[in-house]
């Protein structure tokens, strides 16, 4: 094949990274896949190949698991004091910030998101989460227990690292997803085999280099790039992995649960969503309109918590739709490395076809395309911000996660909160939701009634390190980030001492 394409805006540091060989990180060494195979990775803004990456499979996963097991049992990591672990994690956060420009370029290039977003939001957000979890490293505690058994006892609990963890992540926020997984695992003292998504391996590999530079011991973090059906499946099924953490589609989540049953490894899942944005007639339109616009179009709609179902009261429905359509028309859609781009492409040809297929299904089922509905240009995978009105609960566009810039808008003409909540809750998913009103009582009553893991009141899509995120219903198992997020990576041990 021809030499990979080099985007003119990429800069010397990112260019130097791209020019390196992209191998697997196993036991602190960069090694090719045992099979010798590689696969291409693309720039979704042009559709061109930008690098070749080692194609790890079950054999490589097994080496990585052995390395992670040795690191877990070894003194370097096990005997490290929590404050030393915290310092290393903090150092990694510093390194991410110091390399924000390069990481931002690579993220924009491989994922498609605007460079400014990647550099100024994603990278600092990752640094923040690593620091947040670095702080917890010294604060992982158990309890002392009141014992009723006759006799004299002292009893307490400790939280110990769950062990070797496999982590399988998606492509929508490659650095952020790697961080959501790695930060709590490192803080608790686990060791890791991480598999980035096959579409977006690059920034995780760069992070791997920074993990080494930070001084995190060899074998603590191993990175195996490769495909889901091979490397991913091998992680989910591996008998010596104690826990698997997965973020991705509900379909693959189900496969992982089955695969994990072999050794009954612990499983946490962050899966799909179809999150409601509920706008009451008294909402401040100057907040609700940009809020709802961002909720669906941020990251080209490729966000598991995207506000993809709008429910607006009849009195404000037209104003909401006009306002969102107006804002959508002003979003500058373009290549992630083009100055001023505000929305990038979707991740791949397949994803673009999926999204356009949903728009067609919506049209065929009677929905009206009020904005967008089309691909933009012929190069790269750009989809116009799209609003579908006249959507009904039974339509596939309303029921299924599209994972693209497509909003399904519905109205309600009702003051009964139970009925409004019932509509909003009419989904197999329960990841997030937002409520837009100035009435504090309605806001809290609705927050109680929405069955979802994260509720915004006059806000949507917050990603603060302290806010647990995860799903009710088929949106997943467990909560990531926040103090809760640590619990996914610890086992509770109770100790009872007869005095
Ligand atoms: P998408 O279809 O949007 O790419 P997926 O849920 O398929 O989303 O992918 C999310 C992650 O899960 C990726 O890292 C992918 O490689 C991985 N994956 C896909 N299929 C499997 C599988 N059968 N077993 C384990 N991991 C998988
Ligand atoms: Mg898939």
Short mmCIF file of C-alpha atoms and ligand atoms in Angstrom, two decimals:
data_model
loop_
_atom_site.label_atom_id
_atom_site.label_comp_id
_atom_site.label_asym_id
_atom_site.label_seq_id
_atom_site.Cartn_x
_atom_site.Cartn_y
_atom_site.Cartn_z
CA UNK A 1 0.00 0.00 0.00
CA UNK A 2 0.95 3.66 -0.26
CA UNK A 3 2.54 5.45 2.67
CA UNK A 4 -0.09 6.63 5.14
CA UNK A 5 -1.52 10.05 4.45
CA UNK A 6 -0.19 12.94 6.55
CA UNK A 7 -2.63 15.76 7.22
CA UNK A 8 -1.04 19.19 6.58
CA UNK A 9 -2.07 20.56 10.01
CA UNK A 10 -0.64 17.79 12.08
CA UNK A 11 2.54 19.33 13.46
CA UNK A 12 5.95 17.73 14.13
CA UNK A 13 5.20 15.92 17.44
CA UNK A 14 2.07 14.16 16.26
CA UNK A 15 3.79 13.45 12.93
CA UNK A 16 6.68 11.84 14.80
CA UNK A 17 4.24 9.69 16.77
CA UNK A 18 2.41 8.63 13.61
CA UNK A 19 5.69 7.70 11.97
CA UNK A 20 6.60 5.33 14.83
CA UNK A 21 5.63 1.68 14.65
CA UNK A 22 2.43 1.12 16.64
CA UNK A 23 2.95 -1.98 18.73
CA UNK A 24 1.37 -3.58 21.77
CA UNK A 25 2.43 -2.58 25.27
CA UNK A 26 3.06 -5.79 27.20
CA UNK A 27 5.08 -5.95 30.41
CA UNK A 28 6.58 -2.51 29.79
CA UNK A 29 7.82 -3.38 26.31
CA UNK A 30 6.46 -2.43 22.91
CA UNK A 31 6.08 -5.64 20.94
CA UNK A 32 4.51 -6.58 17.62
CA UNK A 33 1.53 -8.92 17.57
CA UNK A 34 2.74 -12.54 17.69
CA UNK A 35 0.96 -13.15 14.40
CA UNK A 36 2.91 -10.26 12.86
CA UNK A 37 -0.39 -8.80 11.65
CA UNK A 38 -1.29 -5.14 11.55
CA UNK A 39 -4.45 -3.24 10.65
CA UNK A 40 -5.10 0.20 9.22
CA UNK A 41 -6.45 3.07 11.21
CA UNK A 42 -8.26 5.94 9.52
CA UNK A 43 -8.96 9.64 9.65
CA UNK A 44 -12.77 9.77 9.55
CA UNK A 45 -12.57 13.34 8.26
CA UNK A 46 -11.00 12.15 5.01
CA UNK A 47 -11.48 8.39 5.04
CA UNK A 48 -7.75 7.99 4.52
CA UNK A 49 -5.37 5.59 6.25
CA UNK A 50 -3.18 7.42 8.78
CA UNK A 51 -1.29 4.56 10.42
CA UNK A 52 -0.88 0.82 10.77
CA UNK A 53 -1.33 -0.71 14.18
CA UNK A 54 -0.43 -4.11 15.60
CA UNK A 55 -3.37 -6.50 15.43
CA UNK A 56 -3.38 -8.27 18.76
CA UNK A 57 -5.45 -11.41 19.23
CA UNK A 58 -6.04 -14.10 21.85
CA UNK A 59 -2.35 -15.05 21.96
CA UNK A 60 -1.26 -11.49 22.70
CA UNK A 61 -4.05 -11.03 25.22
CA UNK A 62 -2.77 -14.09 27.03
CA UNK A 63 0.77 -12.66 27.23
CA UNK A 64 -0.69 -9.37 28.45
CA UNK A 65 -2.74 -11.14 31.12
CA UNK A 66 0.33 -13.04 32.32
CA UNK A 67 2.23 -9.76 32.57
CA UNK A 68 -0.63 -8.11 34.43
CA UNK A 69 -0.85 -11.08 36.81
CA UNK A 70 2.88 -10.94 37.54
CA UNK A 71 2.65 -7.19 38.12
CA UNK A 72 -0.32 -7.68 40.42
CA UNK A 73 1.43 -10.30 42.49
CA UNK A 74 4.81 -8.55 42.31
CA UNK A 75 6.19 -6.37 45.05
CA UNK A 76 6.65 -3.22 42.95
CA UNK A 77 2.94 -2.58 42.72
CA UNK A 78 1.53 -4.52 45.63
CA UNK A 79 3.91 -2.98 48.17
CA UNK A 80 3.68 0.51 46.77
CA UNK A 81 2.10 2.78 49.34
CA UNK A 82 -1.15 4.47 48.37
CA UNK A 83 0.44 7.91 48.38
CA UNK A 84 3.15 6.71 45.99
CA UNK A 85 0.47 5.28 43.71
CA UNK A 86 -1.36 8.58 43.92
CA UNK A 87 1.79 10.47 42.97
CA UNK A 88 2.35 8.34 39.87
CA UNK A 89 -1.23 8.84 38.75
CA UNK A 90 -0.85 12.57 39.36
CA UNK A 91 2.34 12.59 37.30
CA UNK A 92 0.48 10.92 34.46
CA UNK A 93 -2.12 13.70 34.65
CA UNK A 94 0.67 16.30 34.40
CA UNK A 95 2.14 14.51 31.39
CA UNK A 96 -1.24 14.46 29.66
CA UNK A 97 -1.51 18.22 30.13
CA UNK A 98 2.05 18.80 28.96
CA UNK A 99 1.27 16.84 25.82
CA UNK A 100 -2.22 18.26 25.30
CA UNK A 101 -1.41 19.74 21.92
CA UNK A 102 -0.10 16.49 20.47
CA UNK A 103 -2.81 14.36 22.06
CA UNK A 104 -5.42 16.82 20.80
CA UNK A 105 -4.12 16.53 17.25
CA UNK A 106 -4.06 12.72 17.38
CA UNK A 107 -7.52 12.56 18.91
CA UNK A 108 -8.91 14.95 16.29
CA UNK A 109 -7.24 13.00 13.53
CA UNK A 110 -8.27 9.51 14.60
CA UNK A 111 -11.69 10.22 16.11
CA UNK A 112 -12.73 13.25 14.06
CA UNK A 113 -13.65 15.55 16.92
CA UNK A 114 -12.59 19.21 16.72
CA UNK A 115 -9.00 19.74 17.79
CA UNK A 116 -9.96 22.55 20.17
CA UNK A 117 -12.43 20.28 21.94
CA UNK A 118 -9.89 17.50 22.21
CA UNK A 119 -7.08 19.72 23.48
CA UNK A 120 -9.08 22.07 25.70
CA UNK A 121 -11.79 19.79 27.05
CA UNK A 122 -10.98 16.12 26.60
CA UNK A 123 -7.33 16.20 27.65
CA UNK A 124 -7.90 18.47 30.69
CA UNK A 125 -10.93 16.36 31.58
CA UNK A 126 -8.74 13.25 31.57
CA UNK A 127 -6.08 14.98 33.68
CA UNK A 128 -8.80 15.98 36.09
CA UNK A 129 -10.18 12.47 36.44
CA UNK A 130 -6.71 11.00 36.96
CA UNK A 131 -6.07 13.58 39.70
CA UNK A 132 -9.45 12.96 41.26
CA UNK A 133 -8.70 9.24 41.43
CA UNK A 134 -5.10 9.90 42.54
CA UNK A 135 -6.61 11.60 45.57
CA UNK A 136 -8.72 8.56 46.37
CA UNK A 137 -5.72 6.24 46.39
CA UNK A 138 -5.00 7.26 50.00
CA UNK A 139 -8.65 7.21 51.06
CA UNK A 140 -9.78 3.69 50.28
CA UNK A 141 -11.05 2.49 53.62
CA UNK A 142 -13.22 -0.14 55.24
CA UNK A 143 -15.37 -0.01 58.37
CA UNK A 144 -15.20 -1.34 61.87
CA UNK A 145 -18.15 -3.58 62.61
CA UNK A 146 -20.30 -4.10 65.68
CA UNK A 147 -20.35 -7.83 66.30
CA UNK A 148 -23.19 -9.64 68.11
CA UNK A 149 -21.66 -13.10 68.26
CA UNK A 150 -21.14 -13.98 71.97
CA UNK A 151 -17.52 -13.53 72.98
CA UNK A 152 -15.03 -10.78 72.34
CA UNK A 153 -14.24 -9.86 68.79
CA UNK A 154 -12.76 -7.12 66.74
CA UNK A 155 -14.13 -7.03 63.20
CA UNK A 156 -13.53 -4.78 60.26
CA UNK A 157 -13.65 -4.61 56.48
CA UNK A 158 -10.94 -3.72 54.01
CA UNK A 159 -11.28 -2.93 50.33
CA UNK A 160 -8.69 -4.74 48.26
CA UNK A 161 -7.99 -4.40 44.54
CA UNK A 162 -10.09 -6.82 42.52
CA UNK A 163 -6.97 -8.02 40.67
CA UNK A 164 -6.23 -8.23 36.97
CA UNK A 165 -8.83 -6.28 35.04
CA UNK A 166 -9.65 -6.37 31.33
CA UNK A 167 -10.97 -3.11 29.95
CA UNK A 168 -12.65 -2.80 26.56
CA UNK A 169 -13.47 0.67 25.36
CA UNK A 170 -15.25 2.38 22.45
CA UNK A 171 -14.17 4.96 19.89
CA UNK A 172 -16.35 7.97 20.70
CA UNK A 173 -13.94 9.50 23.23
CA UNK A 174 -10.80 7.40 22.99
CA UNK A 175 -8.75 9.24 25.62
CA UNK A 176 -11.66 9.89 27.93
CA UNK A 177 -12.83 6.29 27.80
CA UNK A 178 -9.33 5.01 28.50
CA UNK A 179 -9.17 7.37 31.48
CA UNK A 180 -12.55 6.40 32.91
CA UNK A 181 -11.23 2.85 32.98
CA UNK A 182 -7.59 3.28 33.94
CA UNK A 183 -7.86 5.94 36.64
CA UNK A 184 -9.91 3.98 39.21
CA UNK A 185 -8.08 0.73 38.41
CA UNK A 186 -4.72 2.35 39.14
CA UNK A 187 -5.97 4.17 42.23
CA UNK A 188 -7.16 0.91 43.77
CA UNK A 189 -4.02 -1.05 42.88
CA UNK A 190 -5.35 -3.27 40.11
CA UNK A 191 -3.40 -4.17 36.99
CA UNK A 192 -4.86 -3.81 33.54
CA UNK A 193 -5.15 -5.19 30.04
CA UNK A 194 -6.73 -2.40 28.01
CA UNK A 195 -8.15 -2.86 24.53
CA UNK A 196 -8.88 0.37 22.68
CA UNK A 197 -11.52 0.36 19.96
CA UNK A 198 -10.19 -0.81 16.60
CA UNK A 199 -11.29 2.50 15.05
CA UNK A 200 -9.29 4.68 17.47
CA UNK A 201 -6.16 3.02 18.86
CA UNK A 202 -3.74 5.94 18.57
CA UNK A 203 -4.21 8.13 21.64
CA UNK A 204 -4.38 5.14 23.98
CA UNK A 205 -1.00 4.06 22.60
CA UNK A 206 0.40 7.55 23.16
CA UNK A 207 -1.03 7.40 26.66
CA UNK A 208 0.79 4.10 27.09
CA UNK A 209 4.08 5.90 26.41
CA UNK A 210 3.16 8.53 28.99
CA UNK A 211 2.25 5.83 31.50
CA UNK A 212 5.80 4.54 31.14
CA UNK A 213 7.23 8.04 31.39
CA UNK A 214 5.25 8.62 34.59
CA UNK A 215 7.04 5.65 36.14
CA UNK A 216 4.08 3.33 36.56
CA UNK A 217 5.73 -0.10 36.91
CA UNK A 218 6.01 -2.46 33.95
CA UNK A 219 3.06 -4.77 33.48
CA UNK A 220 0.64 -2.64 35.48
CA UNK A 221 -0.94 -1.29 32.29
CA UNK A 222 -0.82 -3.44 29.18
CA UNK A 223 -2.40 -2.28 25.94
CA UNK A 224 -3.52 -4.69 23.25
CA UNK A 225 -4.88 -3.11 20.09
CA UNK A 226 -7.06 -5.28 17.93
CA UNK A 227 -10.60 -6.23 17.01
CA UNK A 228 -13.56 -7.01 19.21
CA UNK A 229 -14.31 -10.49 17.99
CA UNK A 230 -10.71 -11.61 18.58
CA UNK A 231 -8.79 -9.54 21.16
CA UNK A 232 -11.95 -8.25 22.87
CA UNK A 233 -13.55 -11.68 23.08
CA UNK A 234 -10.31 -13.14 24.47
CA UNK A 235 -10.32 -10.59 27.29
CA UNK A 236 -13.97 -11.23 28.13
CA UNK A 237 -13.40 -14.98 28.28
CA UNK A 238 -9.92 -15.13 29.82
CA UNK A 239 -9.84 -17.41 32.88
CA UNK A 240 -7.18 -15.36 34.68
CA UNK A 241 -8.89 -11.98 34.39
CA UNK A 242 -10.75 -11.12 37.60
CA UNK A 243 -12.94 -8.41 36.23
CA UNK A 244 -13.94 -6.99 32.86
CA UNK A 245 -15.03 -3.39 32.41
CA UNK A 246 -16.74 -2.62 29.13
CA UNK A 247 -18.15 0.46 27.47
CA UNK A 248 -19.90 0.05 24.14
CA UNK A 249 -23.06 -1.26 22.54
CA UNK A 250 -25.68 -3.18 24.50
CA UNK A 251 -25.38 -5.93 21.90
CA UNK A 252 -21.69 -6.50 22.71
CA UNK A 253 -22.38 -5.97 26.42
CA UNK A 254 -24.60 -9.03 26.32
CA UNK A 255 -21.87 -11.07 24.56
CA UNK A 256 -19.39 -10.02 27.25
CA UNK A 257 -21.69 -11.13 30.04
CA UNK A 258 -21.94 -14.58 28.44
CA UNK A 259 -18.19 -14.81 27.88
CA UNK A 260 -17.48 -13.68 31.45
CA UNK A 261 -19.59 -16.50 32.85
CA UNK A 262 -16.77 -19.01 32.29
CA UNK A 263 -14.77 -17.92 35.33
CA UNK A 264 -17.55 -15.72 36.73
CA UNK A 265 -15.34 -12.68 36.49
CA UNK A 266 -16.84 -9.45 37.80
CA UNK A 267 -18.45 -7.38 35.07
CA UNK A 268 -19.23 -3.70 34.77
CA UNK A 269 -20.95 -2.32 31.71
CA UNK A 270 -21.66 1.13 30.38
CA UNK A 271 -23.95 0.60 27.41
CA UNK A 272 -26.39 2.39 25.18
CA UNK A 273 -28.77 5.19 25.96
CA UNK A 274 -31.71 7.07 24.54
CA UNK A 275 -31.81 9.87 27.03
CA UNK A 276 -34.80 12.20 27.34
CA UNK A 277 -34.59 15.99 27.43
CA UNK A 278 -37.82 17.19 29.02
CA UNK A 279 -38.74 20.83 28.59
CA UNK A 280 -41.52 22.38 30.65
CA UNK A 281 -43.39 25.48 29.51
CA UNK A 282 -41.76 27.71 32.12
CA UNK A 283 -38.20 26.73 31.12
CA UNK A 284 -35.77 29.55 30.38
CA UNK A 285 -35.60 29.23 26.61
CA UNK A 286 -32.25 31.01 26.47
CA UNK A 287 -30.82 28.09 28.45
CA UNK A 288 -32.99 25.21 27.22
CA UNK A 289 -32.40 25.80 23.50
CA UNK A 290 -28.58 25.76 23.56
CA UNK A 291 -28.71 23.04 26.22
CA UNK A 292 -30.85 20.73 24.08
CA UNK A 293 -28.73 21.54 21.01
CA UNK A 294 -25.52 20.59 22.78
CA UNK A 295 -27.16 17.55 24.36
CA UNK A 296 -27.66 15.94 20.97
CA UNK A 297 -25.04 17.44 18.67
CA UNK A 298 -21.94 17.46 20.90
CA UNK A 299 -19.39 14.98 19.56
CA UNK A 300 -21.63 14.49 16.50
CA UNK A 301 -24.18 12.77 18.73
CA UNK A 302 -21.71 9.97 19.47
CA UNK A 303 -22.20 10.15 23.20
CA UNK A 304 -23.87 7.41 25.20
CA UNK A 305 -25.67 10.00 27.35
CA UNK A 306 -26.74 12.13 24.33
CA UNK A 307 -30.13 13.79 24.74
CA UNK A 308 -31.63 12.05 21.73
CA UNK A 309 -35.33 12.24 22.64
CA UNK A 310 -36.73 15.72 23.15
CA UNK A 311 -40.03 16.03 24.97
CA UNK A 312 -41.17 19.65 24.95
CA UNK A 313 -44.47 20.96 26.25
CA UNK A 314 -46.83 21.94 23.44
CA UNK A 315 -46.65 25.58 24.49
CA UNK A 316 -42.90 25.74 23.83
CA UNK A 317 -42.44 22.95 21.30
CA UNK A 318 -42.27 25.18 18.21
CA UNK A 319 -39.93 27.63 19.89
CA UNK A 320 -37.66 24.80 20.95
CA UNK A 321 -37.57 23.25 17.48
CA UNK A 322 -37.05 26.59 15.73
CA UNK A 323 -34.34 27.49 18.22
CA UNK A 324 -32.51 24.16 17.97
CA UNK A 325 -32.78 24.17 14.16
CA UNK A 326 -31.42 27.71 14.06
CA UNK A 327 -28.48 26.79 16.30
CA UNK A 328 -27.88 23.57 14.37
CA UNK A 329 -27.67 25.50 11.11
CA UNK A 330 -24.85 27.56 12.61
CA UNK A 331 -22.73 24.66 13.80
CA UNK A 332 -19.56 24.64 11.70
CA UNK A 333 -19.22 21.05 10.56
CA UNK A 334 -15.73 20.21 9.37
CA UNK A 335 -12.53 18.26 9.69
CA UNK A 336 -11.26 18.10 13.25
CA UNK A 337 -8.05 19.87 12.27
CA UNK A 338 -9.73 22.67 10.32
CA UNK A 339 -9.68 25.90 12.31
CA UNK A 340 -13.06 26.75 13.77
CA UNK A 341 -14.67 23.32 13.28
CA UNK A 342 -17.33 22.73 15.91
CA UNK A 343 -18.59 19.33 14.84
CA UNK A 344 -16.60 16.59 13.17
CA UNK A 345 -17.54 13.55 11.13
CA UNK A 346 -19.03 10.38 12.50
CA UNK A 347 -16.46 7.68 13.08
CA UNK A 348 -16.69 5.56 9.92
CA UNK A 349 -18.43 4.79 6.69
CA UNK A 350 -20.35 2.03 8.48
CA UNK A 351 -21.51 4.43 11.16
CA UNK A 352 -22.48 7.05 8.60
CA UNK A 353 -24.53 4.50 6.71
CA UNK A 354 -26.15 3.37 9.95
CA UNK A 355 -27.11 6.91 10.88
CA UNK A 356 -28.44 7.71 7.39
CA UNK A 357 -30.31 4.39 7.43
CA UNK A 358 -32.09 5.48 10.61
CA UNK A 359 -33.04 8.82 9.07
CA UNK A 360 -34.51 6.93 6.10
CA UNK A 361 -36.42 4.59 8.43
CA UNK A 362 -37.78 7.61 10.29
CA UNK A 363 -38.90 9.25 7.04
CA UNK A 364 -40.51 6.04 5.84
CA UNK A 365 -42.36 5.69 9.15
CA UNK A 366 -43.82 9.19 8.85
CA UNK A 367 -41.34 11.41 10.67
CA UNK A 368 -40.62 14.86 9.25
CA UNK A 369 -37.02 15.88 8.67
CA UNK A 370 -37.09 19.42 10.06
CA UNK A 371 -33.36 20.02 9.84
CA UNK A 372 -30.44 18.21 8.22
CA UNK A 373 -31.07 14.64 7.20
CA UNK A 374 -28.21 14.57 4.74
CA UNK A 375 -24.57 13.71 4.40
CA UNK A 376 -22.27 16.71 3.93
CA UNK A 377 -19.69 16.51 1.13
CA UNK A 378 -18.23 13.40 -0.42
CA UNK A 379 -14.97 13.13 1.51
CA UNK A 380 -15.05 11.98 5.11
CA UNK A 381 -18.16 10.90 7.01
CA UNK A 382 -19.98 14.11 7.80
CA UNK A 383 -23.65 14.03 8.71
CA UNK A 384 -25.65 17.26 9.06
CA UNK A 385 -27.20 17.98 12.47
CA UNK A 386 -30.64 16.46 12.04
CA UNK A 387 -33.99 17.00 13.73
CA UNK A 388 -36.88 14.61 13.22
CA UNK A 389 -40.35 15.80 14.26
CA UNK A 390 -43.68 13.93 14.11
CA UNK A 391 -41.89 11.01 15.70
CA UNK A 392 -43.88 8.34 17.55
CA UNK A 393 -42.85 6.04 20.40
CA UNK A 394 -43.02 2.92 18.24
CA UNK A 395 -40.61 4.21 15.56
CA UNK A 396 -37.14 2.66 15.44
CA UNK A 397 -35.59 6.15 15.49
CA UNK A 398 -37.24 6.77 18.86
CA UNK A 399 -36.60 3.35 20.36
CA UNK A 400 -33.07 2.55 19.24
CA UNK A 401 -29.80 4.26 19.94
CA UNK A 402 -28.66 5.97 16.72
CA UNK A 403 -25.32 7.24 18.07
CA UNK A 404 -25.26 10.10 15.59
CA UNK A 405 -26.43 13.72 15.32
CA UNK A 406 -30.14 12.90 15.11
CA UNK A 407 -32.71 14.36 17.49
CA UNK A 408 -36.20 12.86 17.75
CA UNK A 409 -38.60 15.52 18.96
CA UNK A 410 -41.98 14.94 20.57
CA UNK A 411 -44.39 17.18 22.43
CA UNK A 412 -46.60 16.68 25.46
CA UNK A 413 -49.76 18.52 26.39
CA UNK A 414 -50.12 17.47 29.96
CA UNK A 415 -49.47 18.66 33.49
CA UNK A 416 -49.43 15.19 35.00
CA UNK A 417 -45.83 14.43 35.90
CA UNK A 418 -46.50 10.70 36.12
CA UNK A 419 -47.68 10.62 32.52
CA UNK A 420 -44.79 12.76 31.31
CA UNK A 421 -42.33 10.55 33.16
CA UNK A 422 -43.97 7.44 31.73
CA UNK A 423 -43.32 8.72 28.20
CA UNK A 424 -39.74 9.63 29.04
CA UNK A 425 -39.18 6.26 30.71
CA UNK A 426 -40.60 4.34 27.75
CA UNK A 427 -37.20 2.95 26.75
CA UNK A 428 -35.12 -0.13 27.38
CA UNK A 429 -32.34 2.31 28.33
CA UNK A 430 -31.83 4.44 31.43
CA UNK A 431 -28.49 6.17 31.19
CA UNK A 432 -29.26 9.88 31.58
CA UNK A 433 -31.90 12.54 31.24
CA UNK A 434 -32.45 16.24 31.72
CA UNK A 435 -35.29 18.38 32.98
CA UNK A 436 -35.69 22.01 32.00
CA UNK A 437 -37.88 24.16 34.22
CA UNK A 438 -37.63 27.06 36.66
CA UNK A 439 -39.98 25.37 39.07
CA UNK A 440 -37.85 23.73 41.73
CA UNK A 441 -40.63 21.41 42.83
CA UNK A 442 -41.32 20.09 39.31
CA UNK A 443 -37.58 19.71 38.76
CA UNK A 444 -37.09 17.49 41.80
CA UNK A 445 -40.31 15.55 41.33
CA UNK A 446 -39.27 14.73 37.79
CA UNK A 447 -35.73 13.86 38.87
CA UNK A 448 -37.27 11.29 41.21
CA UNK A 449 -39.42 9.85 38.45
CA UNK A 450 -36.89 9.47 35.63
CA UNK A 451 -35.30 6.04 35.72
CA UNK A 452 -31.77 6.89 34.69
CA UNK A 453 -28.30 6.97 36.19
CA UNK A 454 -27.63 10.67 35.72
CA UNK A 455 -30.16 13.49 35.73
CA UNK A 456 -29.45 17.09 34.77
CA UNK A 457 -31.67 19.91 35.90
CA UNK A 458 -31.29 22.79 33.44
CA UNK A 459 -28.12 21.11 32.22
CA UNK A 460 -27.25 17.98 30.23
CA UNK A 461 -24.10 16.05 29.50
CA UNK A 462 -21.95 16.95 32.49
CA UNK A 463 -18.76 14.96 32.70
CA UNK A 464 -17.34 16.03 36.06
CA UNK A 465 -14.94 13.54 37.63
CA UNK A 466 -17.03 13.45 40.81
CA UNK A 467 -20.32 12.56 39.08
CA UNK A 468 -21.01 8.84 38.88
CA UNK A 469 -22.26 7.79 35.45
CA UNK A 470 -23.91 4.57 34.41
CA UNK A 471 -27.17 2.99 33.67
CA UNK A 472 -30.48 1.79 34.95
CA UNK A 473 -32.18 -0.94 32.91
CA UNK A 474 -30.29 -2.10 29.79
CA UNK A 475 -27.84 0.81 29.96
CA UNK A 476 -25.48 -1.19 32.08
CA UNK A 477 -24.16 -2.47 35.37
CA UNK A 478 -22.31 -0.30 37.85
CA UNK A 479 -21.27 3.33 37.98
CA UNK A 480 -18.02 4.84 36.73
CA UNK A 481 -16.29 7.97 38.05
CA UNK A 482 -16.92 9.55 41.40
CA UNK A 483 -16.38 7.66 44.64
CA UNK A 484 -18.77 5.00 43.33
CA UNK A 485 -16.42 4.29 40.45
CA UNK A 486 -13.79 2.95 42.83
CA UNK A 487 -16.10 0.22 44.04
CA UNK A 488 -15.97 -1.43 40.62
CA UNK A 489 -12.30 -2.12 41.23
CA UNK A 490 -12.30 -3.33 44.81
CA UNK A 491 -13.40 -6.42 46.65
CA UNK A 492 -14.61 -6.14 50.21
CA UNK A 493 -12.96 -8.46 52.72
CA UNK A 494 -14.29 -8.76 56.23
CA UNK A 495 -11.86 -9.73 58.96
CA UNK A 496 -12.99 -10.98 62.35
CA UNK A 497 -10.54 -11.42 65.22
CA UNK A 498 -11.40 -13.44 68.31
CA UNK A 499 -9.93 -11.56 71.23
P1 LIG B 1 -19.49 -0.24 17.79
O1 LIG B 1 -20.26 -1.32 17.08
O2 LIG B 1 -20.15 1.08 17.80
O3 LIG B 1 -18.06 -0.15 17.35
P2 LIG B 1 -19.03 -2.03 19.95
O4 LIG B 1 -19.84 -2.22 21.17
O5 LIG B 1 -19.08 -3.09 18.89
O6 LIG B 1 -19.44 -0.64 19.33
O7 LIG B 1 -17.49 -1.82 20.33
C1 LIG B 1 -17.02 -1.33 21.56
C2 LIG B 1 -15.78 -2.09 21.94
O8 LIG B 1 -16.12 -3.46 22.11
C3 LIG B 1 -14.64 -2.05 20.93
O9 LIG B 1 -13.41 -2.00 21.62
C4 LIG B 1 -14.81 -3.38 20.22
O10 LIG B 1 -13.60 -3.86 19.66
C5 LIG B 1 -15.24 -4.27 21.35
N1 LIG B 1 -15.96 -5.49 20.93
C6 LIG B 1 -16.74 -5.66 19.84
N2 LIG B 1 -17.20 -6.92 19.78
C7 LIG B 1 -16.71 -7.58 20.85
C8 LIG B 1 -16.81 -8.91 21.36
N3 LIG B 1 -17.53 -9.83 20.74
N4 LIG B 1 -16.17 -9.21 22.50
C9 LIG B 1 -15.45 -8.29 23.17
N5 LIG B 1 -15.30 -7.03 22.74
C10 LIG B 1 -15.91 -6.66 21.60
MG1 LIG B 2 -20.00 -3.41 17.07
#
